[in-house]
Backbone as numpy.savetxt, mean C-alpha at the origin, in Angstrom:
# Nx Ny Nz CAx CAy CAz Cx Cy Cz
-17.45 2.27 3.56 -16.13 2.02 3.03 -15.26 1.36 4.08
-14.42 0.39 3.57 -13.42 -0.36 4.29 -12.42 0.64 5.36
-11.83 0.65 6.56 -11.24 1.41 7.02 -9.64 0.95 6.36
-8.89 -0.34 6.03 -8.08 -0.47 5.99 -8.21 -0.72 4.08
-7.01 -0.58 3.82 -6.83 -0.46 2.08 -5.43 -0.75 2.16
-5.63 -2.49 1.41 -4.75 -3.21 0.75 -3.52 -2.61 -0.12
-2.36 -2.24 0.01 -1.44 -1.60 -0.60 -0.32 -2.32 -1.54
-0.41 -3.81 -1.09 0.81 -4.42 -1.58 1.05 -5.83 -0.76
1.93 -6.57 -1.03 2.30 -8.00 -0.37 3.77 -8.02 -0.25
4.01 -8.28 0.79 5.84 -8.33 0.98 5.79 -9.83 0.16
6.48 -9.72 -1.02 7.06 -11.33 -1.65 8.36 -11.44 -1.31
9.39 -10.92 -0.68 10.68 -10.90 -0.34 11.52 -10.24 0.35
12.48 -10.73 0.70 14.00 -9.68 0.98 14.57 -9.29 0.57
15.42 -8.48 0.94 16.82 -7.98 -0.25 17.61 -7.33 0.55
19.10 -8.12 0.23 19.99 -7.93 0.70 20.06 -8.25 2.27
20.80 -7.78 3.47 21.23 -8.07 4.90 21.08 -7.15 5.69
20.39 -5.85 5.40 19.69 -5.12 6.10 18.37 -4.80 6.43
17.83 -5.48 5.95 16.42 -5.53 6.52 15.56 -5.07 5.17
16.10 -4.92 4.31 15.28 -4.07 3.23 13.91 -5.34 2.65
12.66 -4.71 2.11 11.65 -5.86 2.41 11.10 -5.51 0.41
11.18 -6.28 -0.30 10.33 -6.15 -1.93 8.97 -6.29 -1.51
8.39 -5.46 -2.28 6.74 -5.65 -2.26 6.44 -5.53 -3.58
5.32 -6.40 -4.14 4.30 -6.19 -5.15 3.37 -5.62 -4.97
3.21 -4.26 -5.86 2.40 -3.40 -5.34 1.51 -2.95 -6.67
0.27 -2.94 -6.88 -0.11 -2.18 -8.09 -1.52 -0.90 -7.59
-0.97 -0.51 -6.29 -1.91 0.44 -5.49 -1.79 1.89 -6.75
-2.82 2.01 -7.14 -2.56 3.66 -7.73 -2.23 4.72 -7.29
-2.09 4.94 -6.23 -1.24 5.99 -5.19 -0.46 6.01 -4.67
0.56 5.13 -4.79 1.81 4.66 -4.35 2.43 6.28 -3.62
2.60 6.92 -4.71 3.36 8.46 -4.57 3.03 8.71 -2.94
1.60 8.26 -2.46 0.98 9.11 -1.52 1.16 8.29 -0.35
1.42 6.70 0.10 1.82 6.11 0.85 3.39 5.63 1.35
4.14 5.40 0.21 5.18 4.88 0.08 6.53 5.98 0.39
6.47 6.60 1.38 7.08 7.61 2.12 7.49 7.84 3.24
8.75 8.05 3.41 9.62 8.32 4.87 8.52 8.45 5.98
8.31 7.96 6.81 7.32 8.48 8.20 6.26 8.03 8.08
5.86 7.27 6.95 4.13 7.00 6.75 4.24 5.77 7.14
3.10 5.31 7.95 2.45 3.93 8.77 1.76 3.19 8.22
2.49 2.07 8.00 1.57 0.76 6.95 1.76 -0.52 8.47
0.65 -0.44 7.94 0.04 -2.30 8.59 0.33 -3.67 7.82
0.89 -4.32 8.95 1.44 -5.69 8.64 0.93 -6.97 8.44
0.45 -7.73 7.54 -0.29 -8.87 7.89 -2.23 -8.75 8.50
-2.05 -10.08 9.06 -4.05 -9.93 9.67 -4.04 -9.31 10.72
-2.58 -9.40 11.72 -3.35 -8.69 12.97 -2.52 -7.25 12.71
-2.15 -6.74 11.48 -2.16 -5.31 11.07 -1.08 -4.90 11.96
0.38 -5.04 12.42 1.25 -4.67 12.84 1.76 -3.61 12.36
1.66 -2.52 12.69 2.60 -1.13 12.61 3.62 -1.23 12.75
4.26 -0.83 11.46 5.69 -0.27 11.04 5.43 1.32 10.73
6.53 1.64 10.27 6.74 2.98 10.12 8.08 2.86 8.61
7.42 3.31 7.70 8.65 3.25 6.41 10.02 4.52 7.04
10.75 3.87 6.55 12.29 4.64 7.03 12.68 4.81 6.11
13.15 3.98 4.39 13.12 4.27 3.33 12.14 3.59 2.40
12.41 4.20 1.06 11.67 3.86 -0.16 12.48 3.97 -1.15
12.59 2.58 -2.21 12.75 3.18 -3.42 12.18 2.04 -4.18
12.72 2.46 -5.69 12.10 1.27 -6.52 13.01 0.90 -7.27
13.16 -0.85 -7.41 14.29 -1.73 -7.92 13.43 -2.81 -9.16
13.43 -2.64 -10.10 13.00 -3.51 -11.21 11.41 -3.17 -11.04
10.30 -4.09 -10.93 9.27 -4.05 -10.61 8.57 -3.95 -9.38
9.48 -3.58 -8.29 9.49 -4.16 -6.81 9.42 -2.37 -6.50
8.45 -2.18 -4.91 8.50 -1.31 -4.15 9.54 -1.63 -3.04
10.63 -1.12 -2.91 11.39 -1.27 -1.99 11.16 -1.03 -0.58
10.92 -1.18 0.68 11.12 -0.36 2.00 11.79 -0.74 3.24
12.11 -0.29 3.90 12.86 -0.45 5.18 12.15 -0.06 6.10
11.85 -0.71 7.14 11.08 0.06 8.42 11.95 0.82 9.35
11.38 1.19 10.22 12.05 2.39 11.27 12.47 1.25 12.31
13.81 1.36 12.74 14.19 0.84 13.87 14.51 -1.05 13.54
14.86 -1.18 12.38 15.20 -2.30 11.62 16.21 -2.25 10.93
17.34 -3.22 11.55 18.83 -2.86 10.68 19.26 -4.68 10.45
18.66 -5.45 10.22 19.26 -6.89 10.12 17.78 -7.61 9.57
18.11 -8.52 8.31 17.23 -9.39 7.75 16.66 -10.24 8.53
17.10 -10.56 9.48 16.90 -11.75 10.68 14.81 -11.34 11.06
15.40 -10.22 11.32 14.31 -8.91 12.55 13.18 -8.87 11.14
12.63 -9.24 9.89 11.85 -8.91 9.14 11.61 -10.39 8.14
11.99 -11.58 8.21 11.97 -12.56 7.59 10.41 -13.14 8.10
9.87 -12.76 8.96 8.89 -13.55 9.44 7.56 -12.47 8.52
8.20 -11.45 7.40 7.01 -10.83 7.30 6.94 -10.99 5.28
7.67 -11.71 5.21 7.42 -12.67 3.70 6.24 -13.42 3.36
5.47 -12.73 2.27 3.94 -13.31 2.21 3.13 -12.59 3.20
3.44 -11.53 3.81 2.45 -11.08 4.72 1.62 -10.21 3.20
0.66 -9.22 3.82 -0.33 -8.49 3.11 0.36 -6.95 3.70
0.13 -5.94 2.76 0.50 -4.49 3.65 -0.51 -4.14 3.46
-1.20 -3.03 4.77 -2.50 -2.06 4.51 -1.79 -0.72 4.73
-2.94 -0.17 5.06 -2.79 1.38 5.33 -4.00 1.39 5.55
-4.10 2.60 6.30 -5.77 3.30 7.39 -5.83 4.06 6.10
-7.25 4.06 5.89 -7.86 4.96 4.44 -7.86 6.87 5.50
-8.09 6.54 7.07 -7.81 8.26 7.49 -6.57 8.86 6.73
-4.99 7.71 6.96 -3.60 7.87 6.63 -3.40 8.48 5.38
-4.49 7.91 4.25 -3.99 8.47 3.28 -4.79 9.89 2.87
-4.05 10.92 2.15 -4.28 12.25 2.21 -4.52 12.73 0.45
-6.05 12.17 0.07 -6.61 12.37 -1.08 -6.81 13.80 -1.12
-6.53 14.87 -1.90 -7.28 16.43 -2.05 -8.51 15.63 -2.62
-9.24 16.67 -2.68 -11.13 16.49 -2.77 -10.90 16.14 -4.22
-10.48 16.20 -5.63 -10.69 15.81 -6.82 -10.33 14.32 -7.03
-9.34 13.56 -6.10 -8.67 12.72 -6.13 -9.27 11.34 -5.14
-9.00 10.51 -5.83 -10.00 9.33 -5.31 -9.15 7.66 -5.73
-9.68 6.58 -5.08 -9.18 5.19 -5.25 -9.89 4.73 -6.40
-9.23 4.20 -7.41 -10.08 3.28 -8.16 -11.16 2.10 -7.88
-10.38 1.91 -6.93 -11.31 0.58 -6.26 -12.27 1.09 -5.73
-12.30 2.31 -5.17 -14.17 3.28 -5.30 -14.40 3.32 -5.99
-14.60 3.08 -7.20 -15.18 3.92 -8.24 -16.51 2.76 -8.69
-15.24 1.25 -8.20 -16.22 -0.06 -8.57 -17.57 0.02 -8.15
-18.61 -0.92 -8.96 -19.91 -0.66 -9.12 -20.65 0.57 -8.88
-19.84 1.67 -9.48 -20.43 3.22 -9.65 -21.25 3.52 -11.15
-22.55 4.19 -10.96 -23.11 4.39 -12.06 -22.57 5.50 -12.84
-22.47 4.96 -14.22 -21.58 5.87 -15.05 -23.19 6.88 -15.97
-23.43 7.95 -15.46 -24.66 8.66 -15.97 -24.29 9.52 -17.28
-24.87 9.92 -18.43 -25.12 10.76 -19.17 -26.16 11.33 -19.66
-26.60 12.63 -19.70 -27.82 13.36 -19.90 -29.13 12.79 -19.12
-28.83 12.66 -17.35 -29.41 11.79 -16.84 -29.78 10.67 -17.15
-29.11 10.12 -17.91 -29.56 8.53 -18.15 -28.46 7.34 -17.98
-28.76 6.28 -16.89 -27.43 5.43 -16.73 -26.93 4.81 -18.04
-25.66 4.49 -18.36 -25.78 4.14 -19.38 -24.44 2.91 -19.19
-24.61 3.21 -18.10 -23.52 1.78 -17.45 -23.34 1.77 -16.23
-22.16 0.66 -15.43 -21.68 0.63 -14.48 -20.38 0.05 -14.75
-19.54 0.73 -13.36 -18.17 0.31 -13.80 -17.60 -1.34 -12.65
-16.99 -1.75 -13.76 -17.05 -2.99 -13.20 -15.52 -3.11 -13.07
């Protein structure tokens, strides 16, 4: 398994404080998108630290830690966001969809598909 997991794409700014829109359709949002949690920036994966969160129309909102001016975050428009798959904190029933891809779907021992 991949160590890093794709979370979202900064497509914009908002407003004059640094606040950053992301398109996000990660199924765990709840579990990343939180005060203190560490997402990676772009290819060479720059650490931030979320300071806030919220959500505005279709957009994941966030602010990083130690970022108070649009100036200081314009260079990260069109970047990619990750997260370390250690970072995120699945209980044992709970899992990524994007695992699940090319998993054999069995009944009464017999495959009877795969999920695509």
């Amino acid at each position: 398994m991949n160590d890093w997991i794709q979370i979202g794409k900064i497509v914009n700014t908002h407003g004059i404080k640094g606040e950053l829109r992301i398109r996000s359709d990660f199924d765990q949002k709840e579990k990343v998108f939180l005060p203190g949690v560490p997402i990676y920036i772009g290819k060479e994966k720059r650490k931030e630290i979320i300071k806030t969160y919220r959500t505005h129309k279709t957009f994941d909102m966030i602010c990083y830690q130690n970022i108070t001016n649009i100036n200081e975050v314009l260079d990260d428009k069109n970047q990619i966001v990750y997260i370390k798959r250690k970072d995120l904190k699945l209980n044992r029933e709970e899992y990524l969809l994007k695992d699940l891809i090319t998993c054999k779907v069995i009944e009464k021992n017999e495959q009877i598909g795969q999920i695509i």
